[in-house]
Short mmCIF file of C-alpha atoms in Angstrom, two decimals:
data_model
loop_
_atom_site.label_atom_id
_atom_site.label_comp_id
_atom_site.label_asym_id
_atom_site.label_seq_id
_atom_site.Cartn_x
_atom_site.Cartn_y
_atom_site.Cartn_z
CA UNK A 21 248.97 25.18 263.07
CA UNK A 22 246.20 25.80 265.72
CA UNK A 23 245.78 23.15 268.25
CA UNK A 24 242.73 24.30 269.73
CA UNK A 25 239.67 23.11 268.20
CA UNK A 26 236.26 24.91 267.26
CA UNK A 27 233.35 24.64 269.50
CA UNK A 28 231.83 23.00 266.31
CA UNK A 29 234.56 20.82 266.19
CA UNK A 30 234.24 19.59 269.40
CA UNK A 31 230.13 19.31 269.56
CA UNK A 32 230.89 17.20 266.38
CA UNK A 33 234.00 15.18 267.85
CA UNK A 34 231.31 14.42 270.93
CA UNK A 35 228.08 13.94 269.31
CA UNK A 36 229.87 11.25 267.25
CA UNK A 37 231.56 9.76 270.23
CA UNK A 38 228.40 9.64 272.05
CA UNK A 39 226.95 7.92 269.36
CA UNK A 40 229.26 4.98 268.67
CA UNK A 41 228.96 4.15 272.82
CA UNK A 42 225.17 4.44 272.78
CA UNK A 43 224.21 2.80 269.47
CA UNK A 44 227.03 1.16 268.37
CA UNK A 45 229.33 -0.62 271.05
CA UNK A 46 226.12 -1.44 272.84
CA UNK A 47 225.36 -3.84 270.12
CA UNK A 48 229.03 -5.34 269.59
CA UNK A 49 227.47 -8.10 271.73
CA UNK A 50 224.39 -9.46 269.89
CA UNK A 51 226.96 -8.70 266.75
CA UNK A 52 230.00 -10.63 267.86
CA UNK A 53 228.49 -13.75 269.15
CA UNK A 54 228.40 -17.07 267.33
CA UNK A 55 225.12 -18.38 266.71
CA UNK A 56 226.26 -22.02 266.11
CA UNK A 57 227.76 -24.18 269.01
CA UNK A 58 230.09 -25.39 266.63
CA UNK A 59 231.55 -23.83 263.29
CA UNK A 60 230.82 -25.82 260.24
CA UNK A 61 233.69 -26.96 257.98
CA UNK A 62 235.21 -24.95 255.46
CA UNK A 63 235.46 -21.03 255.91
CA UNK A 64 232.84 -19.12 258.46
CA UNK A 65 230.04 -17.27 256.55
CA UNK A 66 230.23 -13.51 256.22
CA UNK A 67 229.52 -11.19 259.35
CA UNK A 68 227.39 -8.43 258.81
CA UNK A 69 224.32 -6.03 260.72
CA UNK A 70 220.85 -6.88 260.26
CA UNK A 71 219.13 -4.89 257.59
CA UNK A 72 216.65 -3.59 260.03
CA UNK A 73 219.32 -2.38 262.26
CA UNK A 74 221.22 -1.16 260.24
CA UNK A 75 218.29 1.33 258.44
CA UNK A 76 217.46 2.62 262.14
CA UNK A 77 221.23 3.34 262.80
CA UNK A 78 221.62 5.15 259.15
CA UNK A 79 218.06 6.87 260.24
CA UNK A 80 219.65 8.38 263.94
CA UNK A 81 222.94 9.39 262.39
CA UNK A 82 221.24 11.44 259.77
CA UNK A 83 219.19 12.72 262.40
CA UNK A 84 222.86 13.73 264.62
CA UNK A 85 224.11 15.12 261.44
CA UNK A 86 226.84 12.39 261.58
CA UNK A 87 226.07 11.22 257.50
CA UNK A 88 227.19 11.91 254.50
CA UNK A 89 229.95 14.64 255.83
CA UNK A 90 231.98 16.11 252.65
CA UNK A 91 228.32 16.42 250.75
CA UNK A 92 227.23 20.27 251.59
CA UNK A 93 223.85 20.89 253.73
CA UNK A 94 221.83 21.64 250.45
CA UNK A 95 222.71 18.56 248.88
CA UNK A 96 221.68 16.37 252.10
CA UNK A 97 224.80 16.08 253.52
CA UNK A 98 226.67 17.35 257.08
CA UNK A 99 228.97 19.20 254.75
CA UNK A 100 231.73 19.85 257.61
CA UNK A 101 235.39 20.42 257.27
CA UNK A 102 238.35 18.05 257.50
CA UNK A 103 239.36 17.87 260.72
CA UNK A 104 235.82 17.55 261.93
CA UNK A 105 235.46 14.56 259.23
CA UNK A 106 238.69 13.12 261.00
CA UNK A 107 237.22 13.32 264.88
CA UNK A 108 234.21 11.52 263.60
CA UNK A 109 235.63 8.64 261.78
CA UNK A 110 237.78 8.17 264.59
CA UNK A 111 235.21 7.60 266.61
CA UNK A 112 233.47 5.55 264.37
CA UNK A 113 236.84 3.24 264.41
CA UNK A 114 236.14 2.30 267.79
CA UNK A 115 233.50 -0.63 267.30
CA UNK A 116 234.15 -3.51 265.36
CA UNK A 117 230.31 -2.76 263.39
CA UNK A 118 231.03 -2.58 259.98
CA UNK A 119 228.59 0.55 260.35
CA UNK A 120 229.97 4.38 259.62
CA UNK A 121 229.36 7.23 257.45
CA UNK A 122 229.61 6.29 253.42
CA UNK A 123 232.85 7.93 251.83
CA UNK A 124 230.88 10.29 249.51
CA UNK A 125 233.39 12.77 247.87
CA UNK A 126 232.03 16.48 248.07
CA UNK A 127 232.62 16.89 244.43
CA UNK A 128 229.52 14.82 243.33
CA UNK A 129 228.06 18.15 244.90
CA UNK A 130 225.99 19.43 241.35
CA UNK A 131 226.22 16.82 239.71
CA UNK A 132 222.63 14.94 238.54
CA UNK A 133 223.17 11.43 240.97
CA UNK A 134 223.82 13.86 244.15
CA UNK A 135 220.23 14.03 245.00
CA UNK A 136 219.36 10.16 244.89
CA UNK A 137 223.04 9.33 246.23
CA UNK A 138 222.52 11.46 249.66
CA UNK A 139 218.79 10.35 250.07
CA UNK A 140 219.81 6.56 249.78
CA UNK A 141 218.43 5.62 246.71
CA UNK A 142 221.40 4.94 244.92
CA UNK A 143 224.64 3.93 246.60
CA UNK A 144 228.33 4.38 245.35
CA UNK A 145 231.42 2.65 245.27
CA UNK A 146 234.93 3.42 244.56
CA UNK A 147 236.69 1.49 242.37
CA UNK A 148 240.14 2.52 242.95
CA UNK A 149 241.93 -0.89 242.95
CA UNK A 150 244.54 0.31 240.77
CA UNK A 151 246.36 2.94 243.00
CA UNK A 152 246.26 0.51 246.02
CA UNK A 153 249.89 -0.22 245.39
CA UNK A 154 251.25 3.48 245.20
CA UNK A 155 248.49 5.44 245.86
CA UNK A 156 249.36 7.58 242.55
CA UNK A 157 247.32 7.15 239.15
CA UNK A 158 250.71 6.29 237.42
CA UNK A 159 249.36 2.26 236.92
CA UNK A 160 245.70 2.96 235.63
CA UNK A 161 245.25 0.50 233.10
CA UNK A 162 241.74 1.97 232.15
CA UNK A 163 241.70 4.17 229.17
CA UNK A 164 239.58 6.58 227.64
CA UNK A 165 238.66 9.00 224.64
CA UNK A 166 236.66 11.34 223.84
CA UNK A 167 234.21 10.77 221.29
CA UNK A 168 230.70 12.43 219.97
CA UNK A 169 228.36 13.40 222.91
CA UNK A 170 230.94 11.76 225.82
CA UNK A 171 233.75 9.38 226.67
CA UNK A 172 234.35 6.28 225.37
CA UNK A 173 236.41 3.88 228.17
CA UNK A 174 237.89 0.43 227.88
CA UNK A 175 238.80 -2.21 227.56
CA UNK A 176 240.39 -2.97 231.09
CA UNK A 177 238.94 -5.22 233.79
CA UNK A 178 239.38 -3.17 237.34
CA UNK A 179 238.74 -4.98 240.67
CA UNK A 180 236.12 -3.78 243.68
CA UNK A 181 237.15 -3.83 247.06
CA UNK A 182 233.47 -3.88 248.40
CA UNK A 183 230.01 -4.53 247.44
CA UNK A 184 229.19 -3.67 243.73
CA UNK A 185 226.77 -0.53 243.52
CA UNK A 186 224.31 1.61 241.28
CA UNK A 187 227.19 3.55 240.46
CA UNK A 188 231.00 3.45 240.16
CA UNK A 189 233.65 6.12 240.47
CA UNK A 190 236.67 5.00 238.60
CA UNK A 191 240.13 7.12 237.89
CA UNK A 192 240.85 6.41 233.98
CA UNK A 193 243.83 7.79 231.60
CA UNK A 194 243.23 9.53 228.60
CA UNK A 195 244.80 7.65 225.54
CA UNK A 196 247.99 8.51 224.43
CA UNK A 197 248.57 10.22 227.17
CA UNK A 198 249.36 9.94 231.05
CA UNK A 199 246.55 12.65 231.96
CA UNK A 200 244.04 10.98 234.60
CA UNK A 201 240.57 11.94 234.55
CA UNK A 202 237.43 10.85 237.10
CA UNK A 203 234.51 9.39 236.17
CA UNK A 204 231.19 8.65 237.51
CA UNK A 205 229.41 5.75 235.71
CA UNK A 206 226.39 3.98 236.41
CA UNK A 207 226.21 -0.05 236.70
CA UNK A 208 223.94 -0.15 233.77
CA UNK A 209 226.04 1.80 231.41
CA UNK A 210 226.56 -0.24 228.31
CA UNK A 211 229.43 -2.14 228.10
CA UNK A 212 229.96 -2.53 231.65
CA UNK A 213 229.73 -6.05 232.97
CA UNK A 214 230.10 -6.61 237.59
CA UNK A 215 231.61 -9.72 237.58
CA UNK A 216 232.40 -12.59 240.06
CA UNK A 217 231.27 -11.13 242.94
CA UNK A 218 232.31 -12.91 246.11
CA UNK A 219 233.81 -12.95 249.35
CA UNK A 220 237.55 -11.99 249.94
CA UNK A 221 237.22 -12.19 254.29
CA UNK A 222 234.77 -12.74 256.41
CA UNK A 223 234.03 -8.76 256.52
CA UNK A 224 235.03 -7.89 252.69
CA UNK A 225 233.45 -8.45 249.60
CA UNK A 226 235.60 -8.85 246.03
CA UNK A 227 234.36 -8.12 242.84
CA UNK A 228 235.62 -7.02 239.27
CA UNK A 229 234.31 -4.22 236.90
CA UNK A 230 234.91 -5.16 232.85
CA UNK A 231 234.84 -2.16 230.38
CA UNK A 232 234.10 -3.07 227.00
CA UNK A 233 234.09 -0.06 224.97
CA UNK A 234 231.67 1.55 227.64
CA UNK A 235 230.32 5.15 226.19
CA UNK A 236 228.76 7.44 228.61
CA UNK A 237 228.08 11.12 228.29
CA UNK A 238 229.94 13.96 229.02
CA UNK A 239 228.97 15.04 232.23
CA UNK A 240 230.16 11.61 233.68
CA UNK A 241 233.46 13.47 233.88
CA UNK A 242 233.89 14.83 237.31
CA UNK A 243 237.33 16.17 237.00
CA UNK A 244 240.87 15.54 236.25
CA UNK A 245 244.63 14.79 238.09
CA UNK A 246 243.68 17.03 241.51
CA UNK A 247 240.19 15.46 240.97
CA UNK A 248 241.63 11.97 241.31
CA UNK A 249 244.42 12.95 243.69
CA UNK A 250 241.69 14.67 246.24
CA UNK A 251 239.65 11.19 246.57
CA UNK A 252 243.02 9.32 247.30
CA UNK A 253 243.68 11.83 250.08
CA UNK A 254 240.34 11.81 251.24
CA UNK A 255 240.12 8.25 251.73
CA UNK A 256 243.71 8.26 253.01
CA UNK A 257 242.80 10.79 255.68
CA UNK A 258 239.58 8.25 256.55
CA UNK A 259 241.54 5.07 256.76
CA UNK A 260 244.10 7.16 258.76
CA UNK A 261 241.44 8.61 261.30
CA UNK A 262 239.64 4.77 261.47
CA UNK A 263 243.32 3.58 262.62
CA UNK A 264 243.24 6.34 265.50
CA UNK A 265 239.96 5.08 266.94
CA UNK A 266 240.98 1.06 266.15
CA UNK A 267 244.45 1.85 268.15
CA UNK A 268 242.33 3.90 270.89
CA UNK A 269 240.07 1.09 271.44
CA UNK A 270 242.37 -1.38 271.50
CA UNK A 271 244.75 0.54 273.92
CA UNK A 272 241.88 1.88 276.45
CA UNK A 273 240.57 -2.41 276.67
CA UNK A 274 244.64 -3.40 276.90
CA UNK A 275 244.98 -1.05 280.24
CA UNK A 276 241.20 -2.12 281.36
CA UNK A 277 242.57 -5.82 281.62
CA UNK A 278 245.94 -5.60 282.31
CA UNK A 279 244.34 -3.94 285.55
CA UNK A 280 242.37 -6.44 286.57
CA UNK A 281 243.74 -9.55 285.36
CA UNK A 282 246.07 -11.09 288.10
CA UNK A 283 248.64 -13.86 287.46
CA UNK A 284 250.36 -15.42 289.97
CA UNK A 285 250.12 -12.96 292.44
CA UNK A 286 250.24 -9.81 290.64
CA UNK A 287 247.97 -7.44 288.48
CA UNK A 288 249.41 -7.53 284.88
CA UNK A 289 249.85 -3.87 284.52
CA UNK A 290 252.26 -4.47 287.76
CA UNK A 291 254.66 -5.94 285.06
CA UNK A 292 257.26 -4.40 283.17
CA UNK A 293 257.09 -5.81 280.01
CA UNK A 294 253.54 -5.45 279.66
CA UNK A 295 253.72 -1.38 280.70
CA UNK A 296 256.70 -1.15 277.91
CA UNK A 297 254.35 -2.30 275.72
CA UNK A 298 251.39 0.33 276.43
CA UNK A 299 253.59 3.01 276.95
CA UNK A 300 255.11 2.57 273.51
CA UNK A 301 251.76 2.14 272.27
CA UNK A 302 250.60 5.59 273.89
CA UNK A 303 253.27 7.47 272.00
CA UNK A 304 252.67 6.11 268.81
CA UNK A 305 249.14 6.66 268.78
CA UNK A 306 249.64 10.25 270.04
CA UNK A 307 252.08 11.08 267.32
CA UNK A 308 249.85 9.52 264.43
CA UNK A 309 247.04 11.84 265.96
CA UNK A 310 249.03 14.98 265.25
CA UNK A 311 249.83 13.88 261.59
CA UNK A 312 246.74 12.89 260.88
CA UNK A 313 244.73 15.94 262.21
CA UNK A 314 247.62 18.61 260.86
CA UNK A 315 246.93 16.80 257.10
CA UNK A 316 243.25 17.58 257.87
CA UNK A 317 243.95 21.37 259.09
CA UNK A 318 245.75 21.50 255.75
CA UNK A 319 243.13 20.75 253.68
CA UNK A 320 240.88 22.79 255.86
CA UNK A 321 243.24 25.87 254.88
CA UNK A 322 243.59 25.66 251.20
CA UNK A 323 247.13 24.27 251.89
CA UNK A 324 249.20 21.36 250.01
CA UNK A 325 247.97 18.16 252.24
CA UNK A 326 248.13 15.07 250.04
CA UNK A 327 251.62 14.22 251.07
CA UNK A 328 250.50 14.58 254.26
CA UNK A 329 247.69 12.77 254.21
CA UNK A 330 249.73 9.75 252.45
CA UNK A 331 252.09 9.59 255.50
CA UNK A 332 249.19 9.89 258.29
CA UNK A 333 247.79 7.01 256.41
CA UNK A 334 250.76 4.83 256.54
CA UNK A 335 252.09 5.27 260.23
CA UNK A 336 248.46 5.62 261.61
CA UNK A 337 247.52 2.11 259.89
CA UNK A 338 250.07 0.11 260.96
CA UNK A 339 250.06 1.56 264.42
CA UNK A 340 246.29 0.23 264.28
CA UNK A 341 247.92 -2.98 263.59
CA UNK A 342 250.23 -3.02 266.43
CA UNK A 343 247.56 -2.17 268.77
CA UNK A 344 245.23 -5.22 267.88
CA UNK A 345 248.78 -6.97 268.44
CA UNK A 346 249.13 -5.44 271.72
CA UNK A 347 245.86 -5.87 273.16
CA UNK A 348 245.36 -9.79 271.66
CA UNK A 349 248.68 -10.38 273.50
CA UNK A 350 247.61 -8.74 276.92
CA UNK A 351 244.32 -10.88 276.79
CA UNK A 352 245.85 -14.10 276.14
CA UNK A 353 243.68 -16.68 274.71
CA UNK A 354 241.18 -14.60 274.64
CA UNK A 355 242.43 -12.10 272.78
CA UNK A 356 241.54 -14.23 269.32
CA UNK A 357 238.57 -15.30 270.84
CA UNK A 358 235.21 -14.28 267.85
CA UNK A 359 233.25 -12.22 270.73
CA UNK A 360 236.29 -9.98 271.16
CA UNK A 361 236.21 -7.31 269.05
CA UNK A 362 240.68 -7.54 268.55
CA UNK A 363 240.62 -10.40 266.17
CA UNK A 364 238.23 -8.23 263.91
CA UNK A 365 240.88 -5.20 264.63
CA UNK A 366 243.62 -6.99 263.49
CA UNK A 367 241.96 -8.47 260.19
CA UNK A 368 240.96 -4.92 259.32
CA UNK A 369 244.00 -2.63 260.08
CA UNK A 370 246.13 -5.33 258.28
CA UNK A 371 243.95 -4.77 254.57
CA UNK A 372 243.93 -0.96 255.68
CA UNK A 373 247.74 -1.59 255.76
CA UNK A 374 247.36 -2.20 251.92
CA UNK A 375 245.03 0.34 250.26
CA UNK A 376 245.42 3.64 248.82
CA UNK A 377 249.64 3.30 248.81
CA UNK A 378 251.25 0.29 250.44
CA UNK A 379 254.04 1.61 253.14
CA UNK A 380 256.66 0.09 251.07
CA UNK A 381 255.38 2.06 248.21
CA UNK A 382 254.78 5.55 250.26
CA UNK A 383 258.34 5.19 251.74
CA UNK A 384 260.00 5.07 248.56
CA UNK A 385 257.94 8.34 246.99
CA UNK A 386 258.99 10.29 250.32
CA UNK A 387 262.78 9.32 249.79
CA UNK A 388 262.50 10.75 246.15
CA UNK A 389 261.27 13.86 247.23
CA UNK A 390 263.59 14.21 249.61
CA UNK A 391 266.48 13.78 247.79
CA UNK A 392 265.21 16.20 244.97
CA UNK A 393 264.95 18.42 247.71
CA UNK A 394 261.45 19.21 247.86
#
């Protein structure tokens, strides 16, 4: 493996780093604070940017080529590699904005949604609920057949992590079989009902998908088991990259404080326990780094990366976890105080702790291939 990155790879790595300190953190602020003196009873209502704000932010990072990054240039999109996708979501895991470039897999490239997917029109969402647990297809519950002029897919009810959308990308299994196929269906397809839509936190939205014999034409297949497998290591990869710049943040405000706060005497970073703490921090995060950026120059190179990927994901998301830990520890009270961005940290890396394989779950398939020997 090459350690050294591209010149592209680094313009990338600091246009996107320059943009999360100018536009993004610089509004963590107006975001964070509470508008009410006082909470009412019963949970908080649902954080999230103003529309307006968020349209100019989308508008700049389309202008700094920082949107839509697997898509290729002649489909609208940045259409960079791996392990330039990997610097930027990093960087975009620094704020607490729930603001950063969509997850739009590069093989909708060609197909008839691209265009009015990359110019905003129509958004996607990934309903991939299913393979939270193992992050393998092996627990699909969705079905489908092929029939005259398409598929025909149901009848299975699959839950959305996330706003609904105009469309839905959903991993199925062909009947009688354990084959997994990928499909791109729209929200108006017939037989498909978006159901009980709600909210799970104050950041995350719930909903659930129903199939009820839902036909849709051929081309709505986008592929098969690499197909499926690709978008779980693509999205592990993102979480995984996310967690670097969560743990960063977290770390680089930890050793700000622990500077300049001064308890009885004495700076905290004077203290053992609390450099222990950083230190171990430090090496964790550094070692995640590696993983995740050597599963990203694998799949840069044409080279087997979705094992990879799996692991980066699991170490580099609860390290995430740890640091929001860390760094609400080291402020004290105020570490769980709303304007703070760590309470927010900690709340996210813990569901990114559960999605696309749960560590539990990724442990276990790593034992069996090790003692098969492969």
């Amino acid at each position: 493996m090459d350690f050294q990155l591209t010149e592209e790879e680094r313009l990338i790595r600091d246009t996107a780093a320059q943009f999360v300190r100018r536009e993004l953190i610089s509004r963590e602020g107006d975001y964070l604070r509470q508008r009410q003196p006082f909470l009412p009873p019963g949970d908080p209502p649902r954080r999230d940017l103003d529309r307006e704000v968020r349209a100019g932010l989308e508008a700049l990072a389309r202008r700094a080529g920082l949107w839509l990054l697997e898509l290729p240039e002649a489909e609208g999109g940045a259409g960079i590699g791996a392990v330039a996708r990997a610097l930027v979501y990093r960087e975009f895991g620094r704020t607490i904005l729930p603001f950063e470039p969509p997850a739009l897999p590069g093989l909708l490239a060609g197909s008839r949604h691209a265009g009015d997917l990359a110019s905003g029109k129509r958004s996607l969402a990934l309903a991939f609920a299913e393979l939270h647990r193992t992050g393998a297809p092996d627990e699909v519950s969705l079905r489908f057949r092929e029939v005259a002029g398409g598929y025909r897919l149901g009848n299975a009810t699959v839950e959305l992590y996330g706003p609904p959308a105009d469309l839905f990308l959903f991993p199925a299994r062909e009947a009688g079989t354990r084959l997994p196929a990928l499909f791109l269906v729209p929200r108006d397809a017939p037989g498909l009902e978006v159901e009980e839509e709600g909210d799970l936190t104050t950041d995350t939205v719930i909903a659930r998908v129903t199939f009820r014999d839902c036909t849709v034409p051929g081309d709505c297949r986008l592929g098969y088991e690499y197909e499926v497998a690709s978008v779980v290591a693509a999205e592990q990869l993102r979480i995984a990259a996310r967690c670097l710049g969560i743990g960063a943040r977290c770390l680089n405000d930890a050793i700000e404080h622990a500077r300049n706060r001064v308890t009885f005497g004495r700076p905290l970073a004077a203290r053992q326990a609390i450099q222990w703490m950083l230190a171990d921090l430090s090496v964790q995060l550094r070692a995640c780094t590696w993983l995740t950026l050597e599963a990203a120059w694998r799949a840069d190179r044409g080279a087997p990366y979705f094992e990879a990927a799996a692991l980066a994901k699991k170490r580099a998301a609860r390290t995430a976890f740890e640091a929001a830990d860390v760094a609400i520890q080291i402020h004290g009270g105020y570490g769980v105080c709303k304007e703070l961005p760590f309470e927010g940290f900690y709340r996210e890396a813990r569901m990114l702790r559960l999605l696309y394989g749960r560590e539990a779950e990724l442990d276990r398939a790593a034992g069996e291939r090790f003692l098969k020997g492969e």
